[in-house]
Amino acid sequence: NAAGDQTITFVMPASNVTIQANYDATEYTLEISHDGLCEVHDDHFISKLDNDEIHYVPALEANEDLDDLNIGDEVTLTAPEIAGYRFNGWEVKDANNNTINCTPVQRNNVSIRFEMPANHVTAIAKYVDIDYVVAANVNIEGAGSVTGVGTFHYGNVATLEAINTTCYHFTQWSDGITDNPRTITVDKDSTLTAMFERNDTLRGIDTIVAFYS
């Protein structure tokens, strides 16, 4: 019989015979997928889904052993912090779409551990956008208003404009910026105050009225 045959046939000799079956370990891969890829980084991919859910998938180059894992090998995965996104759990499945039982290593399942099954495995860390609020108010009631406030995703640009009423004029924002309108790249919740002053001509009129009163 040829080497590698699972079934062999031989003529029994006039002596005891020892038969040894030799096996090679089957190697499996921890597969990395990135459907809808939209960003590529040095050590990971980020794909954004229609429902604003983010999938993080580490690059294969980050771990040279991902291509030759054996049954029972212990695998530990850790989801990194990504600015503007909140970790939303791991999805680990085998090639038959069966969910792999994982043991949490850190709180909130940021790190998980599992034993490699007799199958290929796909692991995805899921993220969702964090929304931030940009708010604004005015220093003098009735002096004006601010447009462009609202809720924004991390990295979005908000454009704020201070609009004065007839008797007032805009001077600056509470952080000292004088641009109007102004843009803000959103990376946190923030509140700004639009600073207004009363027009000089009206101050003069007030002085005259007070003088003759």
CSV table of C-alpha atoms in Angstrom, one decimal:
chain,number,residue,atom,x,y,z
A,1,ASN,CA,0.0,0.0,0.0
A,2,ALA,CA,1.1,3.6,-0.7
A,3,ALA,CA,2.2,5.8,2.2
A,4,GLY,CA,-0.8,7.9,3.5
A,5,ASP,CA,-3.4,5.2,2.9
A,6,GLN,CA,-5.9,5.0,5.8
A,7,THR,CA,-6.6,1.3,5.0
A,8,ILE,CA,-3.8,-1.2,4.5
A,9,THR,CA,-3.8,-4.9,3.4
A,10,PHE,CA,-0.9,-7.3,4.1
A,11,VAL,CA,-0.3,-11.1,4.4
A,12,MET,CA,0.2,-12.1,8.0
A,13,PRO,CA,3.7,-13.6,8.5
A,14,ALA,CA,4.6,-16.5,10.9
A,15,SER,CA,5.4,-14.0,13.7
A,16,ASN,CA,3.9,-11.3,15.8
A,17,VAL,CA,3.2,-8.0,14.0
A,18,THR,CA,3.2,-4.5,15.4
A,19,ILE,CA,1.2,-1.8,13.5
A,20,GLN,CA,1.6,1.9,14.3
A,21,ALA,CA,-0.7,4.5,12.8
A,22,ASN,CA,1.0,7.9,12.4
A,23,TYR,CA,-0.9,11.1,12.5
A,24,ASP,CA,-0.1,14.7,11.7
A,25,ALA,CA,-1.8,17.5,13.7
A,26,THR,CA,-4.4,19.4,11.6
A,27,GLU,CA,-3.7,23.1,11.7
A,28,TYR,CA,-6.4,25.7,11.8
A,29,THR,CA,-6.5,29.5,11.2
A,30,LEU,CA,-7.9,32.3,13.2
A,31,GLU,CA,-9.4,34.2,10.2
A,32,ILE,CA,-9.6,37.9,10.1
A,33,SER,CA,-12.4,39.4,7.9
A,34,HIS,CA,-13.3,43.0,7.2
A,35,ASP,CA,-16.6,43.3,5.3
A,36,GLY,CA,-17.2,46.9,4.2
A,37,LEU,CA,-13.6,47.9,4.9
A,38,CYS,CA,-13.3,51.7,5.1
A,39,GLU,CA,-10.2,52.4,7.2
A,40,VAL,CA,-6.8,50.7,7.3
A,41,HIS,CA,-4.4,51.2,10.1
A,42,ASP,CA,-1.0,49.7,10.9
A,43,ASP,CA,-2.4,47.0,13.2
A,44,HIS,CA,-6.1,46.8,12.5
A,45,PHE,CA,-8.9,47.4,10.0
A,46,ILE,CA,-12.1,49.3,10.8
A,47,SER,CA,-15.3,48.6,8.9
A,48,LYS,CA,-18.4,50.7,9.3
A,49,LEU,CA,-21.9,49.2,8.9
A,50,ASP,CA,-25.1,50.9,7.9
A,51,ASN,CA,-26.3,51.0,11.5
A,52,ASP,CA,-23.2,53.0,12.6
A,53,GLU,CA,-21.9,49.8,14.3
A,54,ILE,CA,-18.1,49.6,14.0
A,55,HIS,CA,-16.2,46.3,13.5
A,56,TYR,CA,-12.6,46.2,14.5
A,57,VAL,CA,-10.5,43.4,13.1
A,58,PRO,CA,-6.8,43.0,14.0
A,59,ALA,CA,-4.4,42.5,11.1
A,60,LEU,CA,-2.9,39.1,10.6
A,61,GLU,CA,0.6,40.6,10.8
A,62,ALA,CA,0.0,41.4,14.4
A,63,ASN,CA,0.3,37.7,15.3
A,64,GLU,CA,2.4,35.3,13.2
A,65,ASP,CA,0.8,32.3,14.8
A,66,LEU,CA,-2.8,32.9,13.6
A,67,ASP,CA,-2.3,30.7,10.6
A,68,ASP,CA,-1.1,27.5,12.3
A,69,LEU,CA,-3.2,26.9,15.4
A,70,ASN,CA,-4.0,23.4,16.7
A,71,ILE,CA,-7.0,22.0,18.4
A,72,GLY,CA,-6.9,23.0,22.1
A,73,ASP,CA,-4.5,25.9,21.7
A,74,GLU,CA,-5.5,28.7,24.0
A,75,VAL,CA,-6.2,32.0,22.2
A,76,THR,CA,-6.5,35.4,24.0
A,77,LEU,CA,-7.9,38.4,22.2
A,78,THR,CA,-8.0,42.0,23.5
A,79,ALA,CA,-10.0,44.8,22.0
A,80,PRO,CA,-8.1,48.1,21.9
A,81,GLU,CA,-9.5,51.5,22.8
A,82,ILE,CA,-10.4,53.4,19.6
A,83,ALA,CA,-11.0,57.1,19.9
A,84,GLY,CA,-14.6,58.0,19.3
A,85,TYR,CA,-15.9,54.4,19.6
A,86,ARG,CA,-17.3,52.3,22.5
A,87,PHE,CA,-16.5,48.6,22.6
A,88,ASN,CA,-19.6,46.6,22.1
A,89,GLY,CA,-18.5,43.0,22.5
A,90,TRP,CA,-16.8,40.2,20.7
A,91,GLU,CA,-18.2,38.0,18.0
A,92,VAL,CA,-16.3,34.7,17.7
A,93,LYS,CA,-17.6,31.9,15.3
A,94,ASP,CA,-16.2,28.9,13.6
A,95,ALA,CA,-16.4,28.1,9.9
A,96,ASN,CA,-19.9,26.6,10.4
A,97,ASN,CA,-21.1,29.8,11.9
A,98,ASN,CA,-21.3,28.3,15.4
A,99,THR,CA,-20.5,30.6,18.3
A,100,ILE,CA,-17.4,29.8,20.2
A,101,ASN,CA,-17.7,29.8,24.0
A,102,CYS,CA,-15.3,32.4,25.4
A,103,THR,CA,-14.1,33.2,28.9
A,104,PRO,CA,-13.9,36.9,29.9
A,105,VAL,CA,-10.4,37.9,31.0
A,106,GLN,CA,-11.2,41.5,31.7
A,107,ARG,CA,-14.3,43.4,32.8
A,108,ASN,CA,-16.8,44.2,30.0
A,109,ASN,CA,-15.3,41.3,28.0
A,110,VAL,CA,-12.6,43.6,26.5
A,111,SER,CA,-10.3,40.6,26.7
A,112,ILE,CA,-11.5,37.0,26.0
A,113,ARG,CA,-10.0,33.6,26.0
A,114,PHE,CA,-11.0,30.4,24.2
A,115,GLU,CA,-9.6,27.1,23.1
A,116,MET,CA,-9.2,26.5,19.4
A,117,PRO,CA,-11.8,24.1,18.1
A,118,ALA,CA,-11.4,21.6,15.3
A,119,ASN,CA,-12.3,24.3,12.8
A,120,HIS,CA,-11.3,27.6,11.5
A,121,VAL,CA,-12.4,30.6,13.5
A,122,THR,CA,-13.3,34.2,12.8
A,123,ALA,CA,-13.1,36.8,15.5
A,124,ILE,CA,-14.5,40.4,15.3
A,125,ALA,CA,-14.5,43.1,18.0
A,126,LYS,CA,-17.6,45.2,17.6
A,127,TYR,CA,-17.8,49.0,18.3
A,128,VAL,CA,-20.4,51.7,18.2
A,129,ASP,CA,-20.0,55.4,17.6
A,130,ILE,CA,-19.9,57.7,20.6
A,131,ASP,CA,-22.0,60.8,20.2
A,132,TYR,CA,-21.0,64.2,21.6
A,133,VAL,CA,-23.1,67.3,22.3
A,134,VAL,CA,-22.0,70.7,21.2
A,135,ALA,CA,-24.0,73.4,23.1
A,136,ALA,CA,-23.9,77.2,23.2
A,137,ASN,CA,-25.5,80.1,25.1
A,138,VAL,CA,-25.2,83.8,25.1
A,139,ASN,CA,-23.9,86.2,27.8
A,140,ILE,CA,-26.8,88.7,27.6
A,141,GLU,CA,-30.4,87.4,27.3
A,142,GLY,CA,-32.0,88.8,24.2
A,143,ALA,CA,-28.6,89.9,22.7
A,144,GLY,CA,-28.6,87.2,20.1
A,145,SER,CA,-28.5,83.4,19.4
A,146,VAL,CA,-26.3,80.7,18.2
A,147,THR,CA,-26.9,78.2,15.4
A,148,GLY,CA,-25.2,74.9,14.6
A,149,VAL,CA,-25.4,73.3,18.0
A,150,GLY,CA,-26.5,69.6,18.3
A,151,THR,CA,-25.2,66.1,18.6
A,152,PHE,CA,-22.3,64.9,16.5
A,153,HIS,CA,-20.2,61.8,16.0
A,154,TYR,CA,-16.5,61.9,17.0
A,155,GLY,CA,-14.4,63.7,14.3
A,156,ASN,CA,-17.4,65.5,12.7
A,157,VAL,CA,-17.2,69.2,12.2
A,158,ALA,CA,-19.7,71.5,13.9
A,159,THR,CA,-20.1,75.1,12.5
A,160,LEU,CA,-21.4,77.6,15.1
A,161,GLU,CA,-22.6,81.1,14.2
A,162,ALA,CA,-23.5,83.8,16.6
A,163,ILE,CA,-26.3,86.0,15.3
A,164,ASN,CA,-26.9,89.3,17.1
A,165,THR,CA,-30.2,91.2,17.5
A,166,THR,CA,-30.6,94.8,16.3
A,167,CYS,CA,-29.2,96.5,19.4
A,168,TYR,CA,-26.1,94.3,20.0
A,169,HIS,CA,-23.0,93.1,18.2
A,170,PHE,CA,-20.9,89.9,18.6
A,171,THR,CA,-17.4,90.3,20.1
A,172,GLN,CA,-16.0,86.8,20.7
A,173,TRP,CA,-16.6,83.3,22.1
A,174,SER,CA,-15.9,82.4,25.7
A,175,ASP,CA,-12.7,80.6,24.7
A,176,GLY,CA,-11.3,83.8,23.2
A,177,ILE,CA,-11.9,82.9,19.5
A,178,THR,CA,-13.3,85.8,17.5
A,179,ASP,CA,-14.1,83.9,14.3
A,180,ASN,CA,-17.8,84.0,13.4
A,181,PRO,CA,-18.9,81.6,12.1
A,182,ARG,CA,-16.4,79.1,13.5
A,183,THR,CA,-15.8,75.4,13.1
A,184,ILE,CA,-15.1,72.8,15.8
A,185,THR,CA,-13.8,69.3,15.2
A,186,VAL,CA,-15.8,67.3,17.7
A,187,ASP,CA,-14.0,65.0,20.1
A,188,LYS,CA,-15.9,65.7,23.4
A,189,ASP,CA,-18.9,67.3,24.9
A,190,SER,CA,-18.5,71.1,24.8
A,191,THR,CA,-20.4,74.3,25.7
A,192,LEU,CA,-19.4,77.8,24.4
A,193,THR,CA,-20.8,81.2,25.2
A,194,ALA,CA,-21.3,83.8,22.5
A,195,MET,CA,-20.3,87.2,23.9
A,196,PHE,CA,-22.3,90.2,22.8
A,197,GLU,CA,-22.1,93.9,23.6
A,198,ARG,CA,-24.6,96.6,23.2
A,199,ASN,CA,-24.0,99.0,20.3
A,200,ASP,CA,-22.2,102.3,21.2
A,201,THR,CA,-24.9,104.5,19.6
A,202,LEU,CA,-27.5,103.0,22.0
A,203,ARG,CA,-25.2,103.6,24.9
A,204,GLY,CA,-25.0,107.3,24.0
A,205,ILE,CA,-28.8,107.5,23.8
A,206,ASP,CA,-29.0,105.9,27.2
A,207,THR,CA,-26.6,108.5,28.6
A,208,ILE,CA,-28.6,111.4,27.1
A,209,VAL,CA,-31.9,110.0,28.4
A,210,ALA,CA,-30.4,109.6,31.8
A,211,PHE,CA,-29.0,113.2,31.7
A,212,TYR,CA,-32.3,114.7,30.9
A,213,SER,CA,-34.3,112.5,33.2
